[in-house]
mmCIF file of C-alpha atoms in Angstrom:
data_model
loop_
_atom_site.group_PDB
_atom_site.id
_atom_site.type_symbol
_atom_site.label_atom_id
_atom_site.label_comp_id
_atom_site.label_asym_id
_atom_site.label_seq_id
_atom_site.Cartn_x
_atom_site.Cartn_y
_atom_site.Cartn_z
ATOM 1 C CA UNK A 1 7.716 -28.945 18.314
ATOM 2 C CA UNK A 2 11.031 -29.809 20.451
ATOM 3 C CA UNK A 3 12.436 -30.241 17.402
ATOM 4 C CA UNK A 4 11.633 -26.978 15.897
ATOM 5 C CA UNK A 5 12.596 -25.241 18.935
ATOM 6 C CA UNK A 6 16.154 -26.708 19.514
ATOM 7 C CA UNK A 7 16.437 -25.924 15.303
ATOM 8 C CA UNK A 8 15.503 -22.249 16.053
ATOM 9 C CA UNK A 9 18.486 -21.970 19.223
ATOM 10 C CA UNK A 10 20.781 -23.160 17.269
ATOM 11 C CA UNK A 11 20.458 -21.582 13.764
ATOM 12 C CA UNK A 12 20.382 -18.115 16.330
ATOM 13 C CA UNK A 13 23.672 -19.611 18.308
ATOM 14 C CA UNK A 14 25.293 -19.689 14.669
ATOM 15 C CA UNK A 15 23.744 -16.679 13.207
ATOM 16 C CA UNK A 16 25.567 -15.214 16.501
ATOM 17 C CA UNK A 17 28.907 -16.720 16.190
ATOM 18 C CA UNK A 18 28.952 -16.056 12.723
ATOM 19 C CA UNK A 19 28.371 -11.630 13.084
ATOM 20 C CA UNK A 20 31.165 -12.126 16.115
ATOM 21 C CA UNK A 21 33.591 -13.690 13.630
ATOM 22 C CA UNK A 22 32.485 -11.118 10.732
ATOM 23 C CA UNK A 23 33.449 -8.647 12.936
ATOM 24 C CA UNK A 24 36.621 -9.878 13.903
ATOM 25 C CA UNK A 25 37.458 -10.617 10.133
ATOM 26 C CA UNK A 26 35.906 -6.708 8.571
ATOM 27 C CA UNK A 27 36.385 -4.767 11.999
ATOM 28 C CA UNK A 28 32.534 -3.737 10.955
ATOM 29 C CA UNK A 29 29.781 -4.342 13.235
ATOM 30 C CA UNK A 30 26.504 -5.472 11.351
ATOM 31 C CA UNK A 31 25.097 -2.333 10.550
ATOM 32 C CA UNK A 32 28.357 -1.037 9.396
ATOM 33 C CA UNK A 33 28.024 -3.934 6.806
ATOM 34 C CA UNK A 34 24.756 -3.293 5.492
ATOM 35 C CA UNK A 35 25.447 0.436 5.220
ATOM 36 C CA UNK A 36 28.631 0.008 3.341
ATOM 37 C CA UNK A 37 27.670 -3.189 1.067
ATOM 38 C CA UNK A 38 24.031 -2.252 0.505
ATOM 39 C CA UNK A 39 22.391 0.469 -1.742
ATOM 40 C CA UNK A 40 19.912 2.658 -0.565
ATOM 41 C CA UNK A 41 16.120 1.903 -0.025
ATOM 42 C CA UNK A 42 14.274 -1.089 0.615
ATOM 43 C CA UNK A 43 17.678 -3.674 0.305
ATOM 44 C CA UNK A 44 19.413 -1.523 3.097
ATOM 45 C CA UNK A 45 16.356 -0.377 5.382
ATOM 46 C CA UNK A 46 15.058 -3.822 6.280
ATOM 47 C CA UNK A 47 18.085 -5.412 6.349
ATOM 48 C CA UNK A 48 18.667 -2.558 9.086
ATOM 49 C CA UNK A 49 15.462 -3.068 10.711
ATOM 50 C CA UNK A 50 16.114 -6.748 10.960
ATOM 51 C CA UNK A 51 19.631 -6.255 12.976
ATOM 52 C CA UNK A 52 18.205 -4.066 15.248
ATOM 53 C CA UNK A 53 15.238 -5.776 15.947
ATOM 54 C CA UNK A 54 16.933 -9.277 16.806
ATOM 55 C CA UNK A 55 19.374 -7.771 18.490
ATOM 56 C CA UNK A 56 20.397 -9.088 21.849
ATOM 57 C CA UNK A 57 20.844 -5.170 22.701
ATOM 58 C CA UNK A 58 17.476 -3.627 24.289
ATOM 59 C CA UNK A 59 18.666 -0.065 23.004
ATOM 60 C CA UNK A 60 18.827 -1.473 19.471
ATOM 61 C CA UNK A 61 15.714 -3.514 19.630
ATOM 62 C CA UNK A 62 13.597 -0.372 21.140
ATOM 63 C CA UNK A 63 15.515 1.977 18.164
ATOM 64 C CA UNK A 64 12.840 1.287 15.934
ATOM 65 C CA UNK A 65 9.967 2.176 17.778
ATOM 66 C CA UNK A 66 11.557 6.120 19.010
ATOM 67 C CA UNK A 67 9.571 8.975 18.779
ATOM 68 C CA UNK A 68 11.363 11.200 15.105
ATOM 69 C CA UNK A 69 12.446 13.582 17.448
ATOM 70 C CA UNK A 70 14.393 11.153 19.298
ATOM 71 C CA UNK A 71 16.184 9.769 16.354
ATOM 72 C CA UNK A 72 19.336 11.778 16.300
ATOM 73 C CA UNK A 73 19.862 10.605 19.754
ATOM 74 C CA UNK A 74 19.650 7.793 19.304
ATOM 75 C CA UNK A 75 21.903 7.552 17.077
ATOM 76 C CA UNK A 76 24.464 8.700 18.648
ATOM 77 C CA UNK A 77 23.582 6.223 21.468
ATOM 78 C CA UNK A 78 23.833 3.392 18.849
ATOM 79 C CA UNK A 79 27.315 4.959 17.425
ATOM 80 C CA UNK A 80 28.898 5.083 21.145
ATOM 81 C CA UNK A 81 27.718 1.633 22.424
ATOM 82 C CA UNK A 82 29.406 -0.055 19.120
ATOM 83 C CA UNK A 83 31.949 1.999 19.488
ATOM 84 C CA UNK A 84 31.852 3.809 16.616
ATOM 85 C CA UNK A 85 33.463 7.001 15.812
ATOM 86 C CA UNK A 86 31.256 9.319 13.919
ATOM 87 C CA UNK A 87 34.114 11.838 13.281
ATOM 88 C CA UNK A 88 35.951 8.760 11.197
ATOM 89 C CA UNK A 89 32.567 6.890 9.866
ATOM 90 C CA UNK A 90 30.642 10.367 9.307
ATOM 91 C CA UNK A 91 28.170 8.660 6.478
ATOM 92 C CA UNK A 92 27.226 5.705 8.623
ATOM 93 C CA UNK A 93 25.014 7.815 10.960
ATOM 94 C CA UNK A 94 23.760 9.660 7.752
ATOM 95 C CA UNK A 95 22.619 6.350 6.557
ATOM 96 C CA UNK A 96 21.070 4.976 9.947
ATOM 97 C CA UNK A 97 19.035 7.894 10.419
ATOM 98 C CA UNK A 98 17.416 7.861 6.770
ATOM 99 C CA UNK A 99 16.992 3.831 7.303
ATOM 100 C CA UNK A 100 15.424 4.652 11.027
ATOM 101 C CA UNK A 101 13.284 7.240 9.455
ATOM 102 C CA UNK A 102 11.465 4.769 7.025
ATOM 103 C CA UNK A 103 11.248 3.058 9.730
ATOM 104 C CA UNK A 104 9.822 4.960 12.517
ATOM 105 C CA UNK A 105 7.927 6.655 9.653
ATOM 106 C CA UNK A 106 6.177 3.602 8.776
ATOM 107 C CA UNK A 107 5.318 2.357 11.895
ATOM 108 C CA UNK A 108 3.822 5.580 12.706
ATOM 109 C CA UNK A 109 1.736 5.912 9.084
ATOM 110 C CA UNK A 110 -0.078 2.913 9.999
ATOM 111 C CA UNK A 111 -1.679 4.377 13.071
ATOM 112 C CA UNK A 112 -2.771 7.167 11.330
ATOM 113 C CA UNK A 113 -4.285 4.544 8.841
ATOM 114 C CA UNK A 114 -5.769 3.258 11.772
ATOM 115 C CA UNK A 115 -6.858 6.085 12.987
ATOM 116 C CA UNK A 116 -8.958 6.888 10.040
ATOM 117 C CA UNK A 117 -10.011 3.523 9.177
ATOM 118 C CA UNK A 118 -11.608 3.532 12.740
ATOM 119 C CA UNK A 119 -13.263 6.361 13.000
ATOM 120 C CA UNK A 120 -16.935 6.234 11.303
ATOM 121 C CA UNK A 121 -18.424 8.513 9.131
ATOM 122 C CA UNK A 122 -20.864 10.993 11.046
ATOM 123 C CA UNK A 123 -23.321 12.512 8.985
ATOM 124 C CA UNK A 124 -23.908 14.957 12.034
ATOM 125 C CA UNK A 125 -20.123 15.991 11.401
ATOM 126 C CA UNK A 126 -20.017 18.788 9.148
ATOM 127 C CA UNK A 127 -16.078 18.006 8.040
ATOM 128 C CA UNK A 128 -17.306 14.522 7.054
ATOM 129 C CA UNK A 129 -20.812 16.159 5.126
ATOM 130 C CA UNK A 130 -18.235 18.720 3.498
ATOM 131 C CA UNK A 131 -16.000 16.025 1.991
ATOM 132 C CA UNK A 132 -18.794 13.387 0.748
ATOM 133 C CA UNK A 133 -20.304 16.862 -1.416
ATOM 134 C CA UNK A 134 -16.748 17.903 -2.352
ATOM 135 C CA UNK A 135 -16.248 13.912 -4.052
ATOM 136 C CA UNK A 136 -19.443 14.204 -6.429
ATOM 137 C CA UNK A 137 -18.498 17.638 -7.271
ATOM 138 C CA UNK A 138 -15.148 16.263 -8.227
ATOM 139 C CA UNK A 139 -16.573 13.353 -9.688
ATOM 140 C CA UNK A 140 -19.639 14.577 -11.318
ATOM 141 C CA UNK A 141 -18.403 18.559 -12.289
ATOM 142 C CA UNK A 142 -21.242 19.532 -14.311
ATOM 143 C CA UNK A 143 -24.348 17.348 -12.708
ATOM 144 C CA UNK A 144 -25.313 19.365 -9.578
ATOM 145 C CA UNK A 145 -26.144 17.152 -6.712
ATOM 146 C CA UNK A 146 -30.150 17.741 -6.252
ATOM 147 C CA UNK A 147 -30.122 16.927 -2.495
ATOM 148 C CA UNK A 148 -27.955 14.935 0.112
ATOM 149 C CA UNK A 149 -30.587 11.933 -0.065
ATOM 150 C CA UNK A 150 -30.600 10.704 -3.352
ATOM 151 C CA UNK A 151 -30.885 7.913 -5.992
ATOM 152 C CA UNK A 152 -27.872 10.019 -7.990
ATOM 153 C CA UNK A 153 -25.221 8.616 -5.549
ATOM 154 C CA UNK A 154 -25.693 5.169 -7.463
ATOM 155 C CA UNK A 155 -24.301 6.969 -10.319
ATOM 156 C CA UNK A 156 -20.992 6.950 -8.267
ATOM 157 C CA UNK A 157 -21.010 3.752 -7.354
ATOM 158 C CA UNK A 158 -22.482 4.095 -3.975
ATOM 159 C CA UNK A 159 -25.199 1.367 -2.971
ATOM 160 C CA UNK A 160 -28.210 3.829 -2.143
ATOM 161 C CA UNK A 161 -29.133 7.099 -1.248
ATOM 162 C CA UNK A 162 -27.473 7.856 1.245
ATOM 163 C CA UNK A 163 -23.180 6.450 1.222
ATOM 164 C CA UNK A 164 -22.717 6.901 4.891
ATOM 165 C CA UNK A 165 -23.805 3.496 5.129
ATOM 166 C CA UNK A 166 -20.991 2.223 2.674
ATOM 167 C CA UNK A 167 -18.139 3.854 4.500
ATOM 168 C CA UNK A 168 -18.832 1.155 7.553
ATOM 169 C CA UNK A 169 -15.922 -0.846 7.095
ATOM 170 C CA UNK A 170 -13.261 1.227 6.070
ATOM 171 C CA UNK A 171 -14.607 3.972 8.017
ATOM 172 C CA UNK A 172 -13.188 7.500 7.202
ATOM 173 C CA UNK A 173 -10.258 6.261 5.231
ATOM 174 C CA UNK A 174 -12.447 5.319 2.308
ATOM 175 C CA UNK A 175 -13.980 9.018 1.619
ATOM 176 C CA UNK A 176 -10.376 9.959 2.128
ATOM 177 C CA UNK A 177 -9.161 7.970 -0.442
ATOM 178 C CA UNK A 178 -11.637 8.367 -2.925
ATOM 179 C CA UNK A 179 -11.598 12.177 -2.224
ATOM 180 C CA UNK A 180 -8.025 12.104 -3.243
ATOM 181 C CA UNK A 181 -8.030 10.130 -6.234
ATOM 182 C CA UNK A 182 -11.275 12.089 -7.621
ATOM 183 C CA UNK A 183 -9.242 15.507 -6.561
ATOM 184 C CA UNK A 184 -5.309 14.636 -6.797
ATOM 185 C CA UNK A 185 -6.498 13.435 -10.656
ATOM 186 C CA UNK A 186 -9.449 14.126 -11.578
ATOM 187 C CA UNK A 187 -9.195 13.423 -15.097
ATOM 188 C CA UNK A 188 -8.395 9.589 -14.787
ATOM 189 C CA UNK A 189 -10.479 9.546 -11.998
ATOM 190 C CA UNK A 190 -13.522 10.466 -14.402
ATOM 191 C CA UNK A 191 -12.512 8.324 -17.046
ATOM 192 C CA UNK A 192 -12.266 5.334 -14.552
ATOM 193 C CA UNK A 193 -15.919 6.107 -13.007
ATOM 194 C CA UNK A 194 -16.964 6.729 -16.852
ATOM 195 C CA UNK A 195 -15.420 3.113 -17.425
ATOM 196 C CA UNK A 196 -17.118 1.316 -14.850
ATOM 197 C CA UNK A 197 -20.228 2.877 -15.878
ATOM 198 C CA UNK A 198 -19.856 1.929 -20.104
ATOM 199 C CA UNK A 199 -17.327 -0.841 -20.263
ATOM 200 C CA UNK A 200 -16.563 -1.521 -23.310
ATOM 201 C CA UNK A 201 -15.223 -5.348 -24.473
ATOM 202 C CA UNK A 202 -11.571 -5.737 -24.963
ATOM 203 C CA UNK A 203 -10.407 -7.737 -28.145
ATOM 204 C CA UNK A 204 -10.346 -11.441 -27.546
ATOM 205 C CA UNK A 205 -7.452 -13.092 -28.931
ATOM 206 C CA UNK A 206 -7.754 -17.055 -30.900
ATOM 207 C CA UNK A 207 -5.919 -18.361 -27.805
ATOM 208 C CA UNK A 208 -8.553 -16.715 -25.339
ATOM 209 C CA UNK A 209 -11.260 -18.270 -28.195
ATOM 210 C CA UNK A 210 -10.477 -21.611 -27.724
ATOM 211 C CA UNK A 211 -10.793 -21.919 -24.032
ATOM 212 C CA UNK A 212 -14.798 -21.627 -24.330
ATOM 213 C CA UNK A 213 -16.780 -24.079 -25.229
ATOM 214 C CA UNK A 214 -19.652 -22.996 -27.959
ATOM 215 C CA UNK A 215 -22.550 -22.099 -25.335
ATOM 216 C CA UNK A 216 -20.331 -19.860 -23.261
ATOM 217 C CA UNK A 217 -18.658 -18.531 -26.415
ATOM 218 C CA UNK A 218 -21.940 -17.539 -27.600
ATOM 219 C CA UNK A 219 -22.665 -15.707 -24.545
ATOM 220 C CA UNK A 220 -19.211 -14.108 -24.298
ATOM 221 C CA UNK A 221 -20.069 -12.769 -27.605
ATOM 222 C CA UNK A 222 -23.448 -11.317 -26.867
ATOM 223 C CA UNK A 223 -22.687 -10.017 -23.483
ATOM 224 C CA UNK A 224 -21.675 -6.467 -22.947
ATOM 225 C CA UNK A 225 -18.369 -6.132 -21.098
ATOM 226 C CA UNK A 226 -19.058 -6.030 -17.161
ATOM 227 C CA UNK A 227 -19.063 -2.935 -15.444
ATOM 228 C CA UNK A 228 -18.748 -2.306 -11.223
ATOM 229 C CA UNK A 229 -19.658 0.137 -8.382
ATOM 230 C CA UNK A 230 -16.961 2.740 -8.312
ATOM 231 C CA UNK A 231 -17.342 4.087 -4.743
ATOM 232 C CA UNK A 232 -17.658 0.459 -3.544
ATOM 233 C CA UNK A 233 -15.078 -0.791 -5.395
ATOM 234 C CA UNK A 234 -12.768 2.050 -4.323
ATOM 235 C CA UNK A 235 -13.628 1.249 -0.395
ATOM 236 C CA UNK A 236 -12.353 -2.042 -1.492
ATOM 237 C CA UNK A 237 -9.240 -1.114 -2.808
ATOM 238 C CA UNK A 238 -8.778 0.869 0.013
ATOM 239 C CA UNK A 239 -9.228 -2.536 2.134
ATOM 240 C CA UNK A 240 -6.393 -4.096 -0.113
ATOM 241 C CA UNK A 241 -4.081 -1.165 0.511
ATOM 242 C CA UNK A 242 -4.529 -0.894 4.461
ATOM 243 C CA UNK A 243 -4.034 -4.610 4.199
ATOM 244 C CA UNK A 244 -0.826 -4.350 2.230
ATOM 245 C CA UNK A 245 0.248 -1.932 4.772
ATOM 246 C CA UNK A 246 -0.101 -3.761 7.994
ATOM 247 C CA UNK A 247 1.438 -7.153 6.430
ATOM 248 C CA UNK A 248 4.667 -4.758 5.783
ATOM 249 C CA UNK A 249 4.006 -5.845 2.041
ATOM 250 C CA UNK A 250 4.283 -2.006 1.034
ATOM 251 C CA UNK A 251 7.747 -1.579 2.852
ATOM 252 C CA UNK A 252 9.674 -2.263 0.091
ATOM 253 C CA UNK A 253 8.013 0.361 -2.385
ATOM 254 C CA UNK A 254 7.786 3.202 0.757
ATOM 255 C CA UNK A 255 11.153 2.206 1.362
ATOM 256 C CA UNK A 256 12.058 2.883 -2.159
ATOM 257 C CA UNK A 257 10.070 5.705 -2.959
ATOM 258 C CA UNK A 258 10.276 8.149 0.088
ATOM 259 C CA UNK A 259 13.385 9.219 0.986
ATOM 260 C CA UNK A 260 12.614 9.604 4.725
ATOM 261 C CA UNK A 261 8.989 9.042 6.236
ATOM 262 C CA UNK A 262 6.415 7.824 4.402
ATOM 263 C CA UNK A 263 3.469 9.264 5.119
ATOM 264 C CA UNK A 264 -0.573 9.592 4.362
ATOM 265 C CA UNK A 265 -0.227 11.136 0.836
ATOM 266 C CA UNK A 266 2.503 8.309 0.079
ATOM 267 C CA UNK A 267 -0.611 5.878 1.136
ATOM 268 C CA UNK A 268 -3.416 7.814 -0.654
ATOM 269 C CA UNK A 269 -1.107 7.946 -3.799
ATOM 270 C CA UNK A 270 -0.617 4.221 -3.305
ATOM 271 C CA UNK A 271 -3.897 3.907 -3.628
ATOM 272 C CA UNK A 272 -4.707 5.963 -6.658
ATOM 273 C CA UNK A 273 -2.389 3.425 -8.281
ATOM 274 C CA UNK A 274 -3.562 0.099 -6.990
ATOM 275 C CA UNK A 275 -7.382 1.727 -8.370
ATOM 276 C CA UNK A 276 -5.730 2.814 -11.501
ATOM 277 C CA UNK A 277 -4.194 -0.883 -12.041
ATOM 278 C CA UNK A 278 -7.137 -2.662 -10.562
ATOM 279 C CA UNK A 279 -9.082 -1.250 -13.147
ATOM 280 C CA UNK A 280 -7.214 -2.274 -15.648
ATOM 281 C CA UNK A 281 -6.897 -5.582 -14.880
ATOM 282 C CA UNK A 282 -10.155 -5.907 -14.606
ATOM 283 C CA UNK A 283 -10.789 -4.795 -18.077
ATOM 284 C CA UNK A 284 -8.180 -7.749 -18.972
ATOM 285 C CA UNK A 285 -9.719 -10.415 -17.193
ATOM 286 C CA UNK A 286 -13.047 -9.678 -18.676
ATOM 287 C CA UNK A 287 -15.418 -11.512 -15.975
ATOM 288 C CA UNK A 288 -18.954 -13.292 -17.192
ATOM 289 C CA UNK A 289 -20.788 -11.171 -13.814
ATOM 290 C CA UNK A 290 -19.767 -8.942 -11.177
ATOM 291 C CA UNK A 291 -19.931 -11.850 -9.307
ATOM 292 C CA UNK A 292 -16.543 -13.315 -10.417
ATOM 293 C CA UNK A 293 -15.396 -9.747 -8.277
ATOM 294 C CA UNK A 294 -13.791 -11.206 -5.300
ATOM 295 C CA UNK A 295 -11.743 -13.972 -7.515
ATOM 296 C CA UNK A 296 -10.679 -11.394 -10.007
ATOM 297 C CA UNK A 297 -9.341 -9.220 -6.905
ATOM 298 C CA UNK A 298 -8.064 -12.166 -4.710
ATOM 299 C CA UNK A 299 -5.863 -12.882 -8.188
ATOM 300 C CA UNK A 300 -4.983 -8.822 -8.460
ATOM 301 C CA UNK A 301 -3.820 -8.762 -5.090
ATOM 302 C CA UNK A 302 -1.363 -12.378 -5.208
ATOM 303 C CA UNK A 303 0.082 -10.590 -8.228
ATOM 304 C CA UNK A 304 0.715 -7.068 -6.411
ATOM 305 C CA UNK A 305 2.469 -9.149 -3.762
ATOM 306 C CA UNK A 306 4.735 -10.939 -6.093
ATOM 307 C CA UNK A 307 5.609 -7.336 -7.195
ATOM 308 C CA UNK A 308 6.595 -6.272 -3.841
ATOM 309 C CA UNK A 309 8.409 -9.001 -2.927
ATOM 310 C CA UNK A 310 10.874 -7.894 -5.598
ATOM 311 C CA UNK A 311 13.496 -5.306 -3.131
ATOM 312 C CA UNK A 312 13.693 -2.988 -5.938
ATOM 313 C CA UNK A 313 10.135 -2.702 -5.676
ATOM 314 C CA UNK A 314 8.211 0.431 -6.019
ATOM 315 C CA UNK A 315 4.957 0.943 -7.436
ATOM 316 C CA UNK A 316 5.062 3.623 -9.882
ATOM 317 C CA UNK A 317 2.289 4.988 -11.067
ATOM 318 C CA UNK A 318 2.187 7.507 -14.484
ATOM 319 C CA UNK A 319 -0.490 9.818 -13.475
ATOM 320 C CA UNK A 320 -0.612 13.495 -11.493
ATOM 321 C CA UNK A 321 -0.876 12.099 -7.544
ATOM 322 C CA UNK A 322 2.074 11.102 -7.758
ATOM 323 C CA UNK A 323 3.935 13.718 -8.961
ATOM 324 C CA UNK A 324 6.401 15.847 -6.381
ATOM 325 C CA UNK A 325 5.789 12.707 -4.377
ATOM 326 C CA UNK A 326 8.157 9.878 -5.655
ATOM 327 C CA UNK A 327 11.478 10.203 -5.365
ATOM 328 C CA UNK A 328 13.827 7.431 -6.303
#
């Protein structure tokens, strides 16, 4: 532990000596550097949000934690203690305020995730009752709901008869995902729910063939492709996308796909495309039971994280919630 602590000193006493002579040698501080060397979006924001944050300078550290309306200020405050002239570096406080309003933006979108994800839904709440009726109807268009207690939520993917009882963990922000995806694109969303309900087997290729042995073969080749619980599975994406958030896994594609703030729609469209992919992947692993559900999602997620530890990063998904919204 001694050990690890002396390392840590004096990688930071280096790390130190070495911006003081980069300074000397460019006549750049730091974030003049990144600005200037580094394209926009993810490469440049967190390389930003790394200086200031482990920076010995409180005003720098507390930067990324300002209120958006204090921004601009801030700026300037930034500009004036590195003594910076913004009349003769004009673009680098263009470029510090987009980077700090990623970053500010994002810190702020996940506690309105929060928010939602902690409040529960209240069947006394008339909002809450409004938006449950409002996802069948987008859902199920022509199959009229024939009471608020009923076996037909199972056809959605709901547990029972009654789905307040499936929003406990993801509270609020699971109708309000699903509500989006089944409104934002309702066509896919249909076809996915439609999906779930009649799989149908993919092709199996001579490779895939000769992994089974002749028992399981034989029962690969009776069984019916497994289906899943749409609403359940969707409050379970939803789990995987509020966890992606609060790692900072999804900084890189917010940081490359909105061009200041990210904000709730940038998460619910997330979302429509981690259910959209999920899906699919599903359909290509091709589990024996729904119980093989947590190791075909624990292997969906590692590979979603691979993808966003790529800088270039950004989730892109080819269907209507996402249009007007990304912008590369």
């Amino acid at each position: 532990m001694l050990i690890q602590v002396c390392l840590y000193f004096y990688c930071k006493f280096l790390w130190r000596c070495l911006k003081f002579v980069m300074r000397k040698l460019t006549g750049r501080c730091e974030l003049q550097r990144i600005c200037y060397n580094t394209k926009p979006g993810a490469s440049r924001t967190m390389k930003i949000e790394t200086s200031l944050r482990d920076s010995k300078s409180k005003l720098l550290q507390t930067s990324v934690s300002v209120h958006p309306d204090a921004i601009e200020k801030t700026i300037d405050d930034i500009m004036e203690l590195k003594g910076i002239n913004p009349d003769i570096n004009p673009q680098l406080g263009i470029s510090l305020q987009a980077c700090l309003l990623q970053i500010v933006g994002y810190r702020n979108l996940i506690a309105d995730v929060e928010k939602l994800r902690r409040e529960p839904y209240d069947s006394d709440n008339p909002q809450h009752e409004e938006m449950l009726l409002q996802l069948w109807k987008f859902l199920k268009p022509n199959t009229p709901l024939e009471s608020r207690i009923s076996k037909q939520w199972c056809e959605i993917g709901f547990q029972g008869d009654d789905p307040k009882t499936d929003f406990r963990g993801m509270g609020l922000l699971g109708l309000y995902n699903l509500q989006y995806f089944a409104e934002r694109d309702a066509a896919a969303a249909q076809q996915v729910l439609s999906d779930s309900l009649h799989p149908k087997c993919r092709d199996i290729t001579k490779e895939e063939i000769s992994k089974f042995s002749k028992a399981e073969w034989e029962k690969k080749r009776m069984d019916k492709a497994i289906g899943y619980s749409f609403a359940i599975v969707g409050i379970n994406i939803t789990d995987l996308t509020y966890n992606l958030l609060v790692s900072g896994a999804l900084k890189t594609h917010f940081y490359n796909i909105a061009p200041e703030a990210p904000t709730l729609s940038h998460f619910q469209q997330t979302f429509c495309y981690l259910m959209h992919e999920f899906h699919k992947f599903w359909i290509e692993e091709d589990p024996m039971d729904i119980m093989e559900f947590n190791r075909v999602r624990e292997k969906f997620r590692k590979r979603i994280i691979k993808q966003l530890q790529d800088p270039d990063m950004a989730l892109c998904p080819h269907f209507a919630a996402s249009e007007g919204l990304t912008n590369m």
